[in-house]
Short mmCIF file of C-alpha atoms in Angstrom, two decimals:
data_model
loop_
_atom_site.label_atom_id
_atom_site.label_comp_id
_atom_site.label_asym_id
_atom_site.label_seq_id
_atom_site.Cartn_x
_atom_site.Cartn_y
_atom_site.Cartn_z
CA UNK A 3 -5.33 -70.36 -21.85
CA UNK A 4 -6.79 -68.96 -18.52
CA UNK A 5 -5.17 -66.18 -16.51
CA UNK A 6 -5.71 -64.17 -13.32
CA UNK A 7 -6.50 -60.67 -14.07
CA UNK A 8 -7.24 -59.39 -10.26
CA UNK A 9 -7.60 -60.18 -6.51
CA UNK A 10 -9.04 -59.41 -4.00
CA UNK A 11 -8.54 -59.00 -0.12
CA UNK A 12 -11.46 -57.98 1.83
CA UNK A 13 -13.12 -59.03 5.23
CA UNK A 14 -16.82 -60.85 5.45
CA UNK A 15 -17.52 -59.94 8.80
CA UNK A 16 -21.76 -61.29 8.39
CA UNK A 17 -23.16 -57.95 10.47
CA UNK A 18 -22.10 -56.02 6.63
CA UNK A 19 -24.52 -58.14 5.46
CA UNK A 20 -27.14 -57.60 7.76
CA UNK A 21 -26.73 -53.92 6.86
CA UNK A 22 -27.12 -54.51 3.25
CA UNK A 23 -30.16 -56.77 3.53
CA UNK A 24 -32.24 -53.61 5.23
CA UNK A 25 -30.53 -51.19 3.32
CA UNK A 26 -28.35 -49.35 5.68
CA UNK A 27 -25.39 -48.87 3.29
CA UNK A 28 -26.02 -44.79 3.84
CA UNK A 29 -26.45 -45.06 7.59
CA UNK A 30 -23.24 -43.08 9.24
CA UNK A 31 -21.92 -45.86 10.85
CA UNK A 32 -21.94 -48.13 7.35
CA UNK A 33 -21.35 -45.48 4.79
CA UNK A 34 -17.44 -45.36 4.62
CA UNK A 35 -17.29 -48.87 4.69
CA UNK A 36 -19.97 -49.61 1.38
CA UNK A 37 -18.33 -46.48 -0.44
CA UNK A 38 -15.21 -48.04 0.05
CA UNK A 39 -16.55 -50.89 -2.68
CA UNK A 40 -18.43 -48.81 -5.09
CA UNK A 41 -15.00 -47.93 -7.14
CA UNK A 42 -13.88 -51.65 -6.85
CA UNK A 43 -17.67 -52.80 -8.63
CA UNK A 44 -16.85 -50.49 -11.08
CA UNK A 45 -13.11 -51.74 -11.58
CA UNK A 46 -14.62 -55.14 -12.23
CA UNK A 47 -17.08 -53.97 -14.41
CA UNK A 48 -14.22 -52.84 -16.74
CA UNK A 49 -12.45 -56.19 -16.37
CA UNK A 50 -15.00 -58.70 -17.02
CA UNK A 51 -14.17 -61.67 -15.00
CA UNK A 52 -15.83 -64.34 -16.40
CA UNK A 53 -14.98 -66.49 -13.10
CA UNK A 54 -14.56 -65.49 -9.45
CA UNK A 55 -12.69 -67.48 -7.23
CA UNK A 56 -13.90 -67.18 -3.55
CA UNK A 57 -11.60 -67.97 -0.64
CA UNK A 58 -13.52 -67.82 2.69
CA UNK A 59 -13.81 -70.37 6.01
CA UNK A 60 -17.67 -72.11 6.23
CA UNK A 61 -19.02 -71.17 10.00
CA UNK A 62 -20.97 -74.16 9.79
CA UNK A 63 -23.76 -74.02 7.59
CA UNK A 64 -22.00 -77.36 5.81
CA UNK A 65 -18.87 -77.90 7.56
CA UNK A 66 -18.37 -78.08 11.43
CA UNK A 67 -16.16 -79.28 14.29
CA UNK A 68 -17.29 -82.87 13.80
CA UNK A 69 -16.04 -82.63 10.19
CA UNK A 70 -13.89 -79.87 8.76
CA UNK A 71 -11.84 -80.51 5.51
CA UNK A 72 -8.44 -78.42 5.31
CA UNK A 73 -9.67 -77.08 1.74
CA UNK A 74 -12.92 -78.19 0.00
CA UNK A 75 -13.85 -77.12 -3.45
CA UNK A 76 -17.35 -76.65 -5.28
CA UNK A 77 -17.54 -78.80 -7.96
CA UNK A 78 -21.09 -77.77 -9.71
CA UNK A 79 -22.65 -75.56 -11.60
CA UNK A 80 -24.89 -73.64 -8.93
CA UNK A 81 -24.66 -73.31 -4.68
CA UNK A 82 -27.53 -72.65 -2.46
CA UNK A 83 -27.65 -69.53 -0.25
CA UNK A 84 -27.56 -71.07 3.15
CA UNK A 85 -29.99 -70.41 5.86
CA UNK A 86 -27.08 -69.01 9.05
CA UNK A 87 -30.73 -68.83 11.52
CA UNK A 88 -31.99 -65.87 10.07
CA UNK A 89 -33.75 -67.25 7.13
CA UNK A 90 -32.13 -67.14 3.49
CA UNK A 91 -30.84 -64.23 2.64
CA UNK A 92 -32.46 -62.30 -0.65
CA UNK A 93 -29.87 -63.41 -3.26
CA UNK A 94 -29.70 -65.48 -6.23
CA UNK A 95 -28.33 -68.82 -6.04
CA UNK A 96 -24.71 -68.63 -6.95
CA UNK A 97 -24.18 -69.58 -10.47
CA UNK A 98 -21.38 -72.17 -10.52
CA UNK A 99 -19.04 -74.01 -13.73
CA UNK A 100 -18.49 -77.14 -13.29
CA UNK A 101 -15.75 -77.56 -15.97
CA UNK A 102 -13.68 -75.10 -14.42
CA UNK A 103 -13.84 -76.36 -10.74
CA UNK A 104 -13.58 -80.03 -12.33
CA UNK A 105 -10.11 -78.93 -13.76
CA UNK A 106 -9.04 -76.76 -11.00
CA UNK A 107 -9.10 -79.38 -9.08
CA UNK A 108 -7.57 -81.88 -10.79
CA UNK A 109 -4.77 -79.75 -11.33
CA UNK A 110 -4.34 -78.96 -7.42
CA UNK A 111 -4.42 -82.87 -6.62
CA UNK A 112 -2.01 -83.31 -9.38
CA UNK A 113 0.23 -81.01 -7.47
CA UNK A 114 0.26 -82.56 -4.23
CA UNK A 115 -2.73 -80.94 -3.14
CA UNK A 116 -5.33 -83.14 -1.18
CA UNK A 117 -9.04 -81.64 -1.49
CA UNK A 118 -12.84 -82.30 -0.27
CA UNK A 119 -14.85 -81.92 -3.89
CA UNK A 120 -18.11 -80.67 -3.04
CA UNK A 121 -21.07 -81.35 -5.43
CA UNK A 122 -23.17 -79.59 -3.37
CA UNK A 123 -22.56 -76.53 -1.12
CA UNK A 124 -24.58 -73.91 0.43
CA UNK A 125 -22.49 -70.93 0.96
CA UNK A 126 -23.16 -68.45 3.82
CA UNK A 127 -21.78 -64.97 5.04
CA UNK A 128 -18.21 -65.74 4.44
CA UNK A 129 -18.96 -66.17 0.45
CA UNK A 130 -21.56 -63.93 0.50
CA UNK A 131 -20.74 -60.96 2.00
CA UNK A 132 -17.32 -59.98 -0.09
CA UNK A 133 -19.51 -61.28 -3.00
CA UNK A 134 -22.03 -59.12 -3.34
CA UNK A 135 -19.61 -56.41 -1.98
CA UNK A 136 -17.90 -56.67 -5.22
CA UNK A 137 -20.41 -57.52 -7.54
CA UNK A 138 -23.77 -56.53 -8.26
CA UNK A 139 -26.58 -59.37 -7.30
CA UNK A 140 -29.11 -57.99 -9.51
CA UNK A 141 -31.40 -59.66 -11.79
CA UNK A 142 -28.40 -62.24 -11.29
CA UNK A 143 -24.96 -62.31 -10.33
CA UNK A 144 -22.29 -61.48 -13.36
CA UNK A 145 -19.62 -63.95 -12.77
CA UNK A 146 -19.88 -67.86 -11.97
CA UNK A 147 -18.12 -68.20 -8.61
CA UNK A 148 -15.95 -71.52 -6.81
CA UNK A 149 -16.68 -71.56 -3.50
CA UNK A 150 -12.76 -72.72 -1.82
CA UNK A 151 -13.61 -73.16 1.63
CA UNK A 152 -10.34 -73.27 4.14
CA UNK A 153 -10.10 -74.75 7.51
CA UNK A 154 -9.64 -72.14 10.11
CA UNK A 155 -11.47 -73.20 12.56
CA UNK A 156 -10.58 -76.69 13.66
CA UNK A 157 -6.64 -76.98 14.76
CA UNK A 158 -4.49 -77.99 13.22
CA UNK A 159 -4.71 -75.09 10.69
CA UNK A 160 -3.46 -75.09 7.36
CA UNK A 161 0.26 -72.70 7.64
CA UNK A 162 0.26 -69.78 6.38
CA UNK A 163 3.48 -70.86 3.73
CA UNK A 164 1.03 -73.62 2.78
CA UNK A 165 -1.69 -71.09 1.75
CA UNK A 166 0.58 -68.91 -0.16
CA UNK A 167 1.72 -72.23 -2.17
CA UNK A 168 -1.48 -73.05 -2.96
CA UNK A 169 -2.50 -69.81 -4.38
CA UNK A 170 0.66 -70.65 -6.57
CA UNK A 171 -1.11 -73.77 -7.55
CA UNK A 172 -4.10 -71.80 -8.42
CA UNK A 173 -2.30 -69.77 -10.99
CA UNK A 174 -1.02 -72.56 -12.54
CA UNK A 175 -4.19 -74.33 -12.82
CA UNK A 176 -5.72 -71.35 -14.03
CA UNK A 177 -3.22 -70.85 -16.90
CA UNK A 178 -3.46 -74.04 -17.80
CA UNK A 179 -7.10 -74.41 -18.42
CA UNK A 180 -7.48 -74.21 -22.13
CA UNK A 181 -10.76 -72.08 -22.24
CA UNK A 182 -9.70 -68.21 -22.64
CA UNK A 183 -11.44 -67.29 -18.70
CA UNK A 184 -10.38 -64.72 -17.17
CA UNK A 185 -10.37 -65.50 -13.60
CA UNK A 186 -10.27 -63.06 -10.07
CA UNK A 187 -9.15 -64.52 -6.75
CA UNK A 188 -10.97 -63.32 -3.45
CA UNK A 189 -9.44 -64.15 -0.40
CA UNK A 190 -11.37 -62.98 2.62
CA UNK A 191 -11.77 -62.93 6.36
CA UNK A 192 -10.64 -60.49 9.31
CA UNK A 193 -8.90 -58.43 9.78
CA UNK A 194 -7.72 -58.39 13.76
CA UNK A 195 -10.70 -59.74 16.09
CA UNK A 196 -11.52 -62.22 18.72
CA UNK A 197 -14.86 -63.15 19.83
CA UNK A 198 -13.80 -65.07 22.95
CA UNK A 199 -12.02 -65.32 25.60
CA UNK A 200 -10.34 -62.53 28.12
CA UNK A 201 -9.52 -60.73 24.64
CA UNK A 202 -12.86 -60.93 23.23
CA UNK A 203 -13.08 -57.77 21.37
CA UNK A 204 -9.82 -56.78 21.10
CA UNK A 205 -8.37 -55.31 17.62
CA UNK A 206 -4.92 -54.41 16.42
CA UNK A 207 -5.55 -51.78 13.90
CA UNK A 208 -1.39 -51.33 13.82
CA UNK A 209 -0.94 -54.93 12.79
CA UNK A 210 -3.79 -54.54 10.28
CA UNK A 211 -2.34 -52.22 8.10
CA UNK A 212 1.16 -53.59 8.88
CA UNK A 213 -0.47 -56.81 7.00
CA UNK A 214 -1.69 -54.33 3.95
CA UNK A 215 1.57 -52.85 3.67
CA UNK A 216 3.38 -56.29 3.47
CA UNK A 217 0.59 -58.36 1.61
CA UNK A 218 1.66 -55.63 -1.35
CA UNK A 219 4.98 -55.32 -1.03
CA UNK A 220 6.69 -58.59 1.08
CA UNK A 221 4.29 -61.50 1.01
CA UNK A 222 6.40 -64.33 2.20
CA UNK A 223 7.21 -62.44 5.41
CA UNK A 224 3.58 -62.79 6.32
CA UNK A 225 3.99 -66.39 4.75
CA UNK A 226 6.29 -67.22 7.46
CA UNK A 227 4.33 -66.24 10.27
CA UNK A 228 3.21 -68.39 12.41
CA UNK A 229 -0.13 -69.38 13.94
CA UNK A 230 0.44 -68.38 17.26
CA UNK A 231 2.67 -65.08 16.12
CA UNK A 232 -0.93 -64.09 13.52
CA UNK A 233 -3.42 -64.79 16.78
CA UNK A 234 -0.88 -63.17 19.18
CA UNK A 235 -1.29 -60.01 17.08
CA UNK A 236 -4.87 -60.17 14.83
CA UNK A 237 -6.04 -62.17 17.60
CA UNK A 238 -7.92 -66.02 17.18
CA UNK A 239 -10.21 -65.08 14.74
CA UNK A 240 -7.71 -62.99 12.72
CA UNK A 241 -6.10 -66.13 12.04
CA UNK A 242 -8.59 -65.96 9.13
CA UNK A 243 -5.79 -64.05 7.47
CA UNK A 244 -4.36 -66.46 5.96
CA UNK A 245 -6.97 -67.01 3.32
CA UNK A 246 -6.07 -63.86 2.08
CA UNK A 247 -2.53 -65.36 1.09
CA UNK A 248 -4.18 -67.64 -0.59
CA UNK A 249 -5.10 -64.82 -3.30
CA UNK A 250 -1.79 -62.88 -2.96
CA UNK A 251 0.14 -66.32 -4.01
CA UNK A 252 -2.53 -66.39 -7.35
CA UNK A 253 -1.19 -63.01 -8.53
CA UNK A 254 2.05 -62.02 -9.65
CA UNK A 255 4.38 -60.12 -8.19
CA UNK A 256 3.84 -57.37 -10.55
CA UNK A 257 0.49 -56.95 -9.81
CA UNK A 258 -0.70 -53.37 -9.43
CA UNK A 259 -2.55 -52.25 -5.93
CA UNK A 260 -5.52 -50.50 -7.30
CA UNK A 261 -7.74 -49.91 -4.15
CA UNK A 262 -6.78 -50.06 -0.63
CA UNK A 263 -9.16 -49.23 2.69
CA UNK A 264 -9.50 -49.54 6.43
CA UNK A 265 -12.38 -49.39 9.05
CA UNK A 266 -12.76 -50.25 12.16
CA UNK A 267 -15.61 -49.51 13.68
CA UNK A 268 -16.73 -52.41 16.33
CA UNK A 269 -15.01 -55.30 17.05
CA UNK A 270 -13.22 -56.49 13.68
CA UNK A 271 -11.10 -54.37 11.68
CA UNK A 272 -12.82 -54.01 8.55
CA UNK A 273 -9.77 -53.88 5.54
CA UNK A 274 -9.93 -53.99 1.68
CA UNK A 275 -6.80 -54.24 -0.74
CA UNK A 276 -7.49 -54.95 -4.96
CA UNK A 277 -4.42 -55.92 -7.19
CA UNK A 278 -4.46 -55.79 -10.81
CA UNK A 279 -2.35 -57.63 -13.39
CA UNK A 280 -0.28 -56.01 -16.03
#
């Protein structure tokens, strides 16, 4: 059967990738954050994931206020790199397995949960960005990847508690598939930030590594947590946080923390936590 070996928390904020695309990972102001992910590529070396599981929100490159599913899953066997108004970035296509995704998903609607099933997708900074992050692009990318895009855009949101049950699902899906994969779970976005508004700007570095803390040890408190309590303290964008639930529900509670980091340079605190199973 399949199991979950890892996973991942980590933000996508899209300026890291900017920095990676011109090569800036040594510049001062970028070089604690990319050194902060050179021990985790090497961790996942060592485990061989043969599937990566991404968790992010689409900022509409295929999903938008006009038409934003709650949770939509790739169902092929490669995604596009999407074109955010900058051009494409330089990566390979994301390789894809369509098996997989097919059964994942069947699983999830089996229990009780409703999904978009994308046959094509073209995923931007919020796939890309903690991708290539964590694993090496070049000549091509060493997992296949499903992209799991979550509505946190367009109220209503998803709850939190409703997150942290489906990364449940996930687990149970996974260990169910009758391949031997071995499967990591990214979920990504934040930490505190908000890019509008009176607040725009404004971070919470206290609540962020309050979250870290409690995503490791107490994960149903933060399952509790309300919308308004999360944007009252990460602030409207740090709603994202919930995506990271997502992952912590996949893993089980005896999951070892194997990397943790914080950085918060501009206007989004920047944070990183990796789990390993026994």
């Amino acid at each position: 059967m399949g199991k979950i070996i890892a996973g991942i928390g980590t933000s996508h904020v899209p300026s890291i990738g900017g920095a990676y695309d011109r090569g800036a990972q040594a510049e001062p102001d970028w070089k604690p954050l990319f050194d902060a992910y050179i021990p985790v590529r090497e961790w996942l070396a060592d485990l061989k994931p043969d599937i990566a599981i991404m968790v992010y929100n689409d900022h509409g490159a295929d999903f938008f206020f006009k038409q934003y599913p709650t949770f939509a899953v790739g169902c092929a066997d490669q995604y596009a790199i999407a074109d955010e108004g900058m051009g494409i970035r330089p990566l390979p296509r994301i390789k894809g397995d369509f098996e997989f995704s097919r059964h994942l998903c069947e699983s999830l609607v089996y229990d009780e949960f409703d999904l978009t099933l994308c046959q094509e997708m073209a995923v931007e900074h919020g796939f890309l960005v903690p991708m290539h992050l964590c694993f090496d692009p070049a000549p091509d990318w060493s997992v296949a990847a499903v992209p799991l895009a979550v509505n946190v855009l367009l109220h209503p949101l998803p709850t939190a508690m409703r997150c942290f049950k489906l990364g449940q699902a996930i687990r149970r899906a996974v260990e169910a598939d009758p391949r031997d994969l071995r499967v990591v779970i990214l979920g990504t976005g934040g930490m505190s930030h908000q890019l509008q508004g009176r607040r725009f700007g404004a971070m919470n570095p206290a609540f962020d590594h309050d979250f870290l803390d409690r995503i490791e040890r107490d994960p149903e408190s933060l399952a509790r947590m309300t919308h308004q309590e999360l944007m009252e303290q990460a602030g409207a964008e740090g709603i994202e946080l919930i995506m990271w639930l997502i992952m912590r529900g996949a893993i089980s509670g005896g999951a070892r923390r194997v990397h943790r980091h914080y950085y918060g340079p501009m206007t989004t605190g920047m944070g990183l936590i990796t789990f390993e199973e026994p």
